[in-house]
Amino acid sequence: MKTNRILYWVATALLCALFFAGAMMYILNYPRAEGFFISLGFPVWIIYPLAALKIAGAITILTKWSMFLKELAYAGFFFDAVLALVAHAMVRDGEYMFAIIALFLTGISWIYDRKVYGTYTQGI
């Protein structure tokens, strides 16, 4: 049980740090983020809302305030990482490593959250 808890907290801390750092890059280095979004074919108006959601998702996962919002944050992180991976693969810029790491950490954190805290959803 202690190993599961350690794996959960390491994966969760790294996951939240990764998404928080990405959000800070969007906010503090907007021209660089704008260049990434333009090269990937995404609209630039989404940068600030995406940064806010990344911060809110990290806080939600760490605080465990609402199980519904926590699941929503995990889903958001998963879809954000999948879409980033596909976008980078489509333009072949080689910048997909963070998306792979985010997918891995999201999966580990989500699985071990269920093992440690017993938050299985049965009957779905």
PDB file of N, CA, C and O in Angstrom, residues 21-79:
ATOM      1  N   ALA A  21       3.607  24.078 -15.459  1.00  0.00           N
ATOM      2  CA  ALA A  21       4.716  24.713 -16.181  1.00  0.00           C
ATOM      3  C   ALA A  21       4.283  25.103 -17.599  1.00  0.00           C
ATOM      4  O   ALA A  21       4.661  26.178 -18.095  1.00  0.00           O
ATOM      5  N   GLY A  22       3.512  24.247 -18.239  1.00  0.00           N
ATOM      6  CA  GLY A  22       2.996  24.587 -19.569  1.00  0.00           C
ATOM      7  C   GLY A  22       2.106  25.812 -19.522  1.00  0.00           C
ATOM      8  O   GLY A  22       2.184  26.688 -20.398  1.00  0.00           O
ATOM      9  N   ALA A  23       1.263  25.896 -18.506  1.00  0.00           N
ATOM     10  CA  ALA A  23       0.387  27.056 -18.362  1.00  0.00           C
ATOM     11  C   ALA A  23       1.200  28.323 -18.115  1.00  0.00           C
ATOM     12  O   ALA A  23       0.893  29.381 -18.669  1.00  0.00           O
ATOM     13  N   MET A  24       2.233  28.217 -17.309  1.00  0.00           N
ATOM     14  CA  MET A  24       3.071  29.387 -17.042  1.00  0.00           C
ATOM     15  C   MET A  24       3.812  29.836 -18.296  1.00  0.00           C
ATOM     16  O   MET A  24       3.980  31.039 -18.528  1.00  0.00           O
ATOM     17  N   MET A  25       4.220  28.879 -19.129  1.00  0.00           N
ATOM     18  CA  MET A  25       4.870  29.244 -20.388  1.00  0.00           C
ATOM     19  C   MET A  25       3.875  29.986 -21.276  1.00  0.00           C
ATOM     20  O   MET A  25       4.231  30.979 -21.918  1.00  0.00           O
ATOM     21  N   TYR A  26       2.621  29.529 -21.303  1.00  0.00           N
ATOM     22  CA  TYR A  26       1.605  30.211 -22.107  1.00  0.00           C
ATOM     23  C   TYR A  26       1.406  31.643 -21.627  1.00  0.00           C
ATOM     24  O   TYR A  26       1.249  32.551 -22.435  1.00  0.00           O
ATOM     25  N   ILE A  27       1.406  31.835 -20.309  1.00  0.00           N
ATOM     26  CA  ILE A  27       1.125  33.154 -19.740  1.00  0.00           C
ATOM     27  C   ILE A  27       2.347  34.071 -19.799  1.00  0.00           C
ATOM     28  O   ILE A  27       2.239  35.236 -20.199  1.00  0.00           O
ATOM     29  N   LEU A  28       3.509  33.559 -19.403  1.00  0.00           N
ATOM     30  CA  LEU A  28       4.697  34.397 -19.277  1.00  0.00           C
ATOM     31  C   LEU A  28       5.483  34.561 -20.583  1.00  0.00           C
ATOM     32  O   LEU A  28       6.269  35.501 -20.706  1.00  0.00           O
ATOM     33  N   ASN A  29       5.288  33.654 -21.528  1.00  0.00           N
ATOM     34  CA  ASN A  29       6.000  33.736 -22.800  1.00  0.00           C
ATOM     35  C   ASN A  29       4.991  33.580 -23.942  1.00  0.00           C
ATOM     36  O   ASN A  29       5.088  32.651 -24.745  1.00  0.00           O
ATOM     37  N   TYR A  30       4.057  34.500 -23.984  1.00  0.00           N
ATOM     38  CA  TYR A  30       2.967  34.423 -24.951  1.00  0.00           C
ATOM     39  C   TYR A  30       3.455  34.375 -26.397  1.00  0.00           C
ATOM     40  O   TYR A  30       2.932  33.581 -27.186  1.00  0.00           O
ATOM     41  N   PRO A  31       4.447  35.166 -26.804  1.00  0.00           N
ATOM     42  CA  PRO A  31       4.886  35.107 -28.204  1.00  0.00           C
ATOM     43  C   PRO A  31       5.378  33.709 -28.619  1.00  0.00           C
ATOM     44  O   PRO A  31       5.101  33.258 -29.731  1.00  0.00           O
ATOM     45  N   ARG A  32       6.062  33.027 -27.723  1.00  0.00           N
ATOM     46  CA  ARG A  32       6.525  31.662 -28.035  1.00  0.00           C
ATOM     47  C   ARG A  32       5.332  30.709 -28.157  1.00  0.00           C
ATOM     48  O   ARG A  32       5.270  29.905 -29.085  1.00  0.00           O
ATOM     49  N   ALA A  33       4.399  30.814 -27.219  1.00  0.00           N
ATOM     50  CA  ALA A  33       3.207  29.973 -27.276  1.00  0.00           C
ATOM     51  C   ALA A  33       2.400  30.278 -28.539  1.00  0.00           C
ATOM     52  O   ALA A  33       1.884  29.359 -29.192  1.00  0.00           O
ATOM     53  N   GLU A  34       2.309  31.544 -28.880  1.00  0.00           N
ATOM     54  CA  GLU A  34       1.583  31.933 -30.080  1.00  0.00           C
ATOM     55  C   GLU A  34       2.213  31.305 -31.325  1.00  0.00           C
ATOM     56  O   GLU A  34       1.518  30.791 -32.205  1.00  0.00           O
ATOM     57  N   GLY A  35       3.535  31.297 -31.370  1.00  0.00           N
ATOM     58  CA  GLY A  35       4.238  30.672 -32.493  1.00  0.00           C
ATOM     59  C   GLY A  35       3.964  29.176 -32.578  1.00  0.00           C
ATOM     60  O   GLY A  35       3.757  28.628 -33.667  1.00  0.00           O
ATOM     61  N   PHE A  36       3.958  28.502 -31.417  1.00  0.00           N
ATOM     62  CA  PHE A  36       3.631  27.071 -31.400  1.00  0.00           C
ATOM     63  C   PHE A  36       2.220  26.824 -31.920  1.00  0.00           C
ATOM     64  O   PHE A  36       1.995  25.937 -32.738  1.00  0.00           O
ATOM     65  N   PHE A  37       1.272  27.600 -31.431  1.00  0.00           N
ATOM     66  CA  PHE A  37      -0.126  27.389 -31.811  1.00  0.00           C
ATOM     67  C   PHE A  37      -0.345  27.668 -33.295  1.00  0.00           C
ATOM     68  O   PHE A  37      -1.088  26.945 -33.958  1.00  0.00           O
ATOM     69  N   ILE A  38       0.301  28.695 -33.811  1.00  0.00           N
ATOM     70  CA  ILE A  38       0.170  29.001 -35.238  1.00  0.00           C
ATOM     71  C   ILE A  38       0.778  27.885 -36.079  1.00  0.00           C
ATOM     72  O   ILE A  38       0.176  27.436 -37.059  1.00  0.00           O
ATOM     73  N   SER A  39       1.951  27.393 -35.682  1.00  0.00           N
ATOM     74  CA  SER A  39       2.594  26.324 -36.458  1.00  0.00           C
ATOM     75  C   SER A  39       1.799  25.023 -36.418  1.00  0.00           C
ATOM     76  O   SER A  39       1.855  24.224 -37.352  1.00  0.00           O
ATOM     77  N   LEU A  40       1.046  24.809 -35.338  1.00  0.00           N
ATOM     78  CA  LEU A  40       0.227  23.608 -35.225  1.00  0.00           C
ATOM     79  C   LEU A  40      -1.148  23.771 -35.865  1.00  0.00           C
ATOM     80  O   LEU A  40      -1.899  22.807 -35.986  1.00  0.00           O
ATOM     81  N   GLY A  41      -1.483  25.005 -36.242  1.00  0.00           N
ATOM     82  CA  GLY A  41      -2.765  25.251 -36.881  1.00  0.00           C
ATOM     83  C   GLY A  41      -3.906  25.503 -35.913  1.00  0.00           C
ATOM     84  O   GLY A  41      -5.073  25.380 -36.284  1.00  0.00           O
ATOM     85  N   PHE A  42      -3.581  25.845 -34.669  1.00  0.00           N
ATOM     86  CA  PHE A  42      -4.612  26.116 -33.670  1.00  0.00           C
ATOM     87  C   PHE A  42      -4.850  27.613 -33.562  1.00  0.00           C
ATOM     88  O   PHE A  42      -3.942  28.415 -33.789  1.00  0.00           O
ATOM     89  N   PRO A  43      -6.050  28.025 -33.167  1.00  0.00           N
ATOM     90  CA  PRO A  43      -6.302  29.459 -32.974  1.00  0.00           C
ATOM     91  C   PRO A  43      -5.574  29.971 -31.734  1.00  0.00           C
ATOM     92  O   PRO A  43      -5.476  29.277 -30.728  1.00  0.00           O
ATOM     93  N   VAL A  44      -5.060  31.182 -31.811  1.00  0.00           N
ATOM     94  CA  VAL A  44      -4.284  31.726 -30.693  1.00  0.00           C
ATOM     95  C   VAL A  44      -5.163  32.250 -29.565  1.00  0.00           C
ATOM     96  O   VAL A  44      -4.684  32.409 -28.446  1.00  0.00           O
ATOM     97  N   TRP A  45      -6.436  32.475 -29.819  1.00  0.00           N
ATOM     98  CA  TRP A  45      -7.315  32.967 -28.756  1.00  0.00           C
ATOM     99  C   TRP A  45      -7.498  31.939 -27.646  1.00  0.00           C
ATOM    100  O   TRP A  45      -7.902  32.277 -26.542  1.00  0.00           O
ATOM    101  N   ILE A  46      -7.173  30.689 -27.897  1.00  0.00           N
ATOM    102  CA  ILE A  46      -7.378  29.626 -26.911  1.00  0.00           C
ATOM    103  C   ILE A  46      -6.233  29.526 -25.897  1.00  0.00           C
ATOM    104  O   ILE A  46      -6.347  28.793 -24.912  1.00  0.00           O
ATOM    105  N   ILE A  47      -5.171  30.266 -26.085  1.00  0.00           N
ATOM    106  CA  ILE A  47      -3.987  30.125 -25.233  1.00  0.00           C
ATOM    107  C   ILE A  47      -4.291  30.462 -23.772  1.00  0.00           C
ATOM    108  O   ILE A  47      -3.994  29.662 -22.875  1.00  0.00           O
ATOM    109  N   TYR A  48      -4.868  31.616 -23.510  1.00  0.00           N
ATOM    110  CA  TYR A  48      -5.131  31.991 -22.113  1.00  0.00           C
ATOM    111  C   TYR A  48      -6.200  31.119 -21.448  1.00  0.00           C
ATOM    112  O   TYR A  48      -6.011  30.703 -20.299  1.00  0.00           O
ATOM    113  N   PRO A  49      -7.311  30.799 -22.124  1.00  0.00           N
ATOM    114  CA  PRO A  49      -8.263  29.882 -21.483  1.00  0.00           C
ATOM    115  C   PRO A  49      -7.650  28.500 -21.212  1.00  0.00           C
ATOM    116  O   PRO A  49      -7.921  27.895 -20.168  1.00  0.00           O
ATOM    117  N   LEU A  50      -6.823  28.011 -22.119  1.00  0.00           N
ATOM    118  CA  LEU A  50      -6.175  26.720 -21.909  1.00  0.00           C
ATOM    119  C   LEU A  50      -5.212  26.777 -20.730  1.00  0.00           C
ATOM    120  O   LEU A  50      -5.136  25.841 -19.921  1.00  0.00           O
ATOM    121  N   ALA A  51      -4.496  27.883 -20.594  1.00  0.00           N
ATOM    122  CA  ALA A  51      -3.597  28.050 -19.445  1.00  0.00           C
ATOM    123  C   ALA A  51      -4.390  28.051 -18.141  1.00  0.00           C
ATOM    124  O   ALA A  51      -3.988  27.399 -17.164  1.00  0.00           O
ATOM    125  N   ALA A  52      -5.502  28.760 -18.122  1.00  0.00           N
ATOM    126  CA  ALA A  52      -6.329  28.799 -16.906  1.00  0.00           C
ATOM    127  C   ALA A  52      -6.867  27.416 -16.564  1.00  0.00           C
ATOM    128  O   ALA A  52      -6.893  27.014 -15.389  1.00  0.00           O
ATOM    129  N   LEU A  53      -7.289  26.662 -17.570  1.00  0.00           N
ATOM    130  CA  LEU A  53      -7.814  25.318 -17.320  1.00  0.00           C
ATOM    131  C   LEU A  53      -6.724  24.350 -16.859  1.00  0.00           C
ATOM    132  O   LEU A  53      -6.992  23.458 -16.050  1.00  0.00           O
ATOM    133  N   LYS A  54      -5.513  24.514 -17.370  1.00  0.00           N
ATOM    134  CA  LYS A  54      -4.411  23.667 -16.907  1.00  0.00           C
ATOM    135  C   LYS A  54      -4.112  23.927 -15.425  1.00  0.00           C
ATOM    136  O   LYS A  54      -3.889  22.993 -14.663  1.00  0.00           O
ATOM    137  N   ILE A  55      -4.121  25.175 -15.026  1.00  0.00           N
ATOM    138  CA  ILE A  55      -3.890  25.519 -13.622  1.00  0.00           C
ATOM    139  C   ILE A  55      -5.036  24.994 -12.757  1.00  0.00           C
ATOM    140  O   ILE A  55      -4.815  24.373 -11.716  1.00  0.00           O
ATOM    141  N   ALA A  56      -6.268  25.219 -13.209  1.00  0.00           N
ATOM    142  CA  ALA A  56      -7.427  24.739 -12.450  1.00  0.00           C
ATOM    143  C   ALA A  56      -7.437  23.216 -12.347  1.00  0.00           C
ATOM    144  O   ALA A  56      -7.774  22.659 -11.296  1.00  0.00           O
ATOM    145  N   GLY A  57      -7.045  22.533 -13.411  1.00  0.00           N
ATOM    146  CA  GLY A  57      -6.997  21.072 -13.385  1.00  0.00           C
ATOM    147  C   GLY A  57      -5.967  20.547 -12.408  1.00  0.00           C
ATOM    148  O   GLY A  57      -6.225  19.603 -11.655  1.00  0.00           O
ATOM    149  N   ALA A  58      -4.797  21.171 -12.395  1.00  0.00           N
ATOM    150  CA  ALA A  58      -3.752  20.750 -11.459  1.00  0.00           C
ATOM    151  C   ALA A  58      -4.199  20.967 -10.011  1.00  0.00           C
ATOM    152  O   ALA A  58      -4.019  20.091  -9.157  1.00  0.00           O
ATOM    153  N   ILE A  59      -4.807  22.100  -9.737  1.00  0.00           N
ATOM    154  CA  ILE A  59      -5.294  22.380  -8.383  1.00  0.00           C
ATOM    155  C   ILE A  59      -6.388  21.391  -7.998  1.00  0.00           C
ATOM    156  O   ILE A  59      -6.407  20.876  -6.873  1.00  0.00           O
ATOM    157  N   THR A  60      -7.286  21.102  -8.921  1.00  0.00           N
ATOM    158  CA  THR A  60      -8.383  20.171  -8.643  1.00  0.00           C
ATOM    159  C   THR A  60      -7.871  18.774  -8.323  1.00  0.00           C
ATOM    160  O   THR A  60      -8.347  18.127  -7.389  1.00  0.00           O
ATOM    161  N   ILE A  61      -6.909  18.299  -9.081  1.00  0.00           N
ATOM    162  CA  ILE A  61      -6.366  16.961  -8.831  1.00  0.00           C
ATOM    163  C   ILE A  61      -5.627  16.914  -7.498  1.00  0.00           C
ATOM    164  O   ILE A  61      -5.746  15.945  -6.747  1.00  0.00           O
ATOM    165  N   LEU A  62      -4.887  17.943  -7.189  1.00  0.00           N
ATOM    166  CA  LEU A  62      -4.118  17.942  -5.941  1.00  0.00           C
ATOM    167  C   LEU A  62      -4.991  18.103  -4.699  1.00  0.00           C
ATOM    168  O   LEU A  62      -4.689  17.540  -3.655  1.00  0.00           O
ATOM    169  N   THR A  63      -6.074  18.852  -4.806  1.00  0.00           N
ATOM    170  CA  THR A  63      -6.890  19.113  -3.623  1.00  0.00           C
ATOM    171  C   THR A  63      -7.964  18.067  -3.387  1.00  0.00           C
ATOM    172  O   THR A  63      -8.441  17.931  -2.264  1.00  0.00           O
ATOM    173  N   LYS A  64      -8.374  17.352  -4.410  1.00  0.00           N
ATOM    174  CA  LYS A  64      -9.413  16.325  -4.290  1.00  0.00           C
ATOM    175  C   LYS A  64     -10.716  16.898  -3.711  1.00  0.00           C
ATOM    176  O   LYS A  64     -11.417  16.217  -2.973  1.00  0.00           O
ATOM    177  N   TRP A  65     -11.020  18.117  -4.030  1.00  0.00           N
ATOM    178  CA  TRP A  65     -12.194  18.776  -3.492  1.00  0.00           C
ATOM    179  C   TRP A  65     -13.486  18.131  -3.990  1.00  0.00           C
ATOM    180  O   TRP A  65     -14.419  17.925  -3.233  1.00  0.00           O
ATOM    181  N   SER A  66     -13.528  17.798  -5.277  1.00  0.00           N
ATOM    182  CA  SER A  66     -14.723  17.195  -5.876  1.00  0.00           C
ATOM    183  C   SER A  66     -14.286  16.042  -6.764  1.00  0.00           C
ATOM    184  O   SER A  66     -13.452  16.222  -7.652  1.00  0.00           O
ATOM    185  N   MET A  67     -14.852  14.866  -6.534  1.00  0.00           N
ATOM    186  CA  MET A  67     -14.488  13.704  -7.349  1.00  0.00           C
ATOM    187  C   MET A  67     -14.890  13.911  -8.806  1.00  0.00           C
ATOM    188  O   MET A  67     -14.163  13.521  -9.715  1.00  0.00           O
ATOM    189  N   PHE A  68     -16.032  14.531  -9.045  1.00  0.00           N
ATOM    190  CA  PHE A  68     -16.467  14.792 -10.417  1.00  0.00           C
ATOM    191  C   PHE A  68     -15.489  15.712 -11.135  1.00  0.00           C
ATOM    192  O   PHE A  68     -15.076  15.443 -12.268  1.00  0.00           O
ATOM    193  N   LEU A  69     -15.114  16.810 -10.476  1.00  0.00           N
ATOM    194  CA  LEU A  69     -14.170  17.743 -11.101  1.00  0.00           C
ATOM    195  C   LEU A  69     -12.798  17.115 -11.279  1.00  0.00           C
ATOM    196  O   LEU A  69     -12.098  17.403 -12.247  1.00  0.00           O
ATOM    197  N   LYS A  70     -12.405  16.249 -10.339  1.00  0.00           N
ATOM    198  CA  LYS A  70     -11.120  15.553 -10.452  1.00  0.00           C
ATOM    199  C   LYS A  70     -11.122  14.649 -11.684  1.00  0.00           C
ATOM    200  O   LYS A  70     -10.159  14.635 -12.450  1.00  0.00           O
ATOM    201  N   GLU A  71     -12.204  13.902 -11.881  1.00  0.00           N
ATOM    202  CA  GLU A  71     -12.310  13.050 -13.068  1.00  0.00           C
ATOM    203  C   GLU A  71     -12.320  13.891 -14.341  1.00  0.00           C
ATOM    204  O   GLU A  71     -11.718  13.511 -15.347  1.00  0.00           O
ATOM    205  N   LEU A  72     -12.985  15.033 -14.289  1.00  0.00           N
ATOM    206  CA  LEU A  72     -13.020  15.939 -15.426  1.00  0.00           C
ATOM    207  C   LEU A  72     -11.619  16.480 -15.727  1.00  0.00           C
ATOM    208  O   LEU A  72     -11.233  16.606 -16.894  1.00  0.00           O
ATOM    209  N   ALA A  73     -10.857  16.780 -14.686  1.00  0.00           N
ATOM    210  CA  ALA A  73      -9.487  17.265 -14.877  1.00  0.00           C
ATOM    211  C   ALA A  73      -8.602  16.177 -15.493  1.00  0.00           C
ATOM    212  O   ALA A  73      -7.811  16.458 -16.403  1.00  0.00           O
ATOM    213  N   TYR A  74      -8.724  14.947 -15.005  1.00  0.00           N
ATOM    214  CA  TYR A  74      -7.964  13.848 -15.607  1.00  0.00           C
ATOM    215  C   TYR A  74      -8.328  13.684 -17.077  1.00  0.00           C
ATOM    216  O   TYR A  74      -7.454  13.494 -17.927  1.00  0.00           O
ATOM    217  N   ALA A  75      -9.623  13.745 -17.390  1.00  0.00           N
ATOM    218  CA  ALA A  75     -10.063  13.617 -18.778  1.00  0.00           C
ATOM    219  C   ALA A  75      -9.511  14.767 -19.630  1.00  0.00           C
ATOM    220  O   ALA A  75      -9.042  14.554 -20.747  1.00  0.00           O
ATOM    221  N   GLY A  76      -9.552  15.973 -19.075  1.00  0.00           N
ATOM    222  CA  GLY A  76      -9.011  17.122 -19.796  1.00  0.00           C
ATOM    223  C   GLY A  76      -7.529  16.988 -20.055  1.00  0.00           C
ATOM    224  O   GLY A  76      -7.051  17.282 -21.160  1.00  0.00           O
ATOM    225  N   PHE A  77      -6.784  16.539 -19.061  1.00  0.00           N
ATOM    226  CA  PHE A  77      -5.341  16.342 -19.246  1.00  0.00           C
ATOM    227  C   PHE A  77      -5.076  15.265 -20.287  1.00  0.00           C
ATOM    228  O   PHE A  77      -4.181  15.397 -21.119  1.00  0.00           O
ATOM    229  N   PHE A  78      -5.866  14.188 -20.247  1.00  0.00           N
ATOM    230  CA  PHE A  78      -5.697  13.109 -21.216  1.00  0.00           C
ATOM    231  C   PHE A  78      -5.945  13.614 -22.635  1.00  0.00           C
ATOM    232  O   PHE A  78      -5.123  13.406 -23.531  1.00  0.00           O
ATOM    233  N   PHE A  79      -7.070  14.300 -22.847  1.00  0.00           N
ATOM    234  CA  PHE A  79      -7.397  14.778 -24.185  1.00  0.00           C
ATOM    235  C   PHE A  79      -6.433  15.861 -24.655  1.00  0.00           C
ATOM    236  O   PHE A  79      -6.085  15.915 -25.832  1.00  0.00           O
TER     237      PHE A  79
END
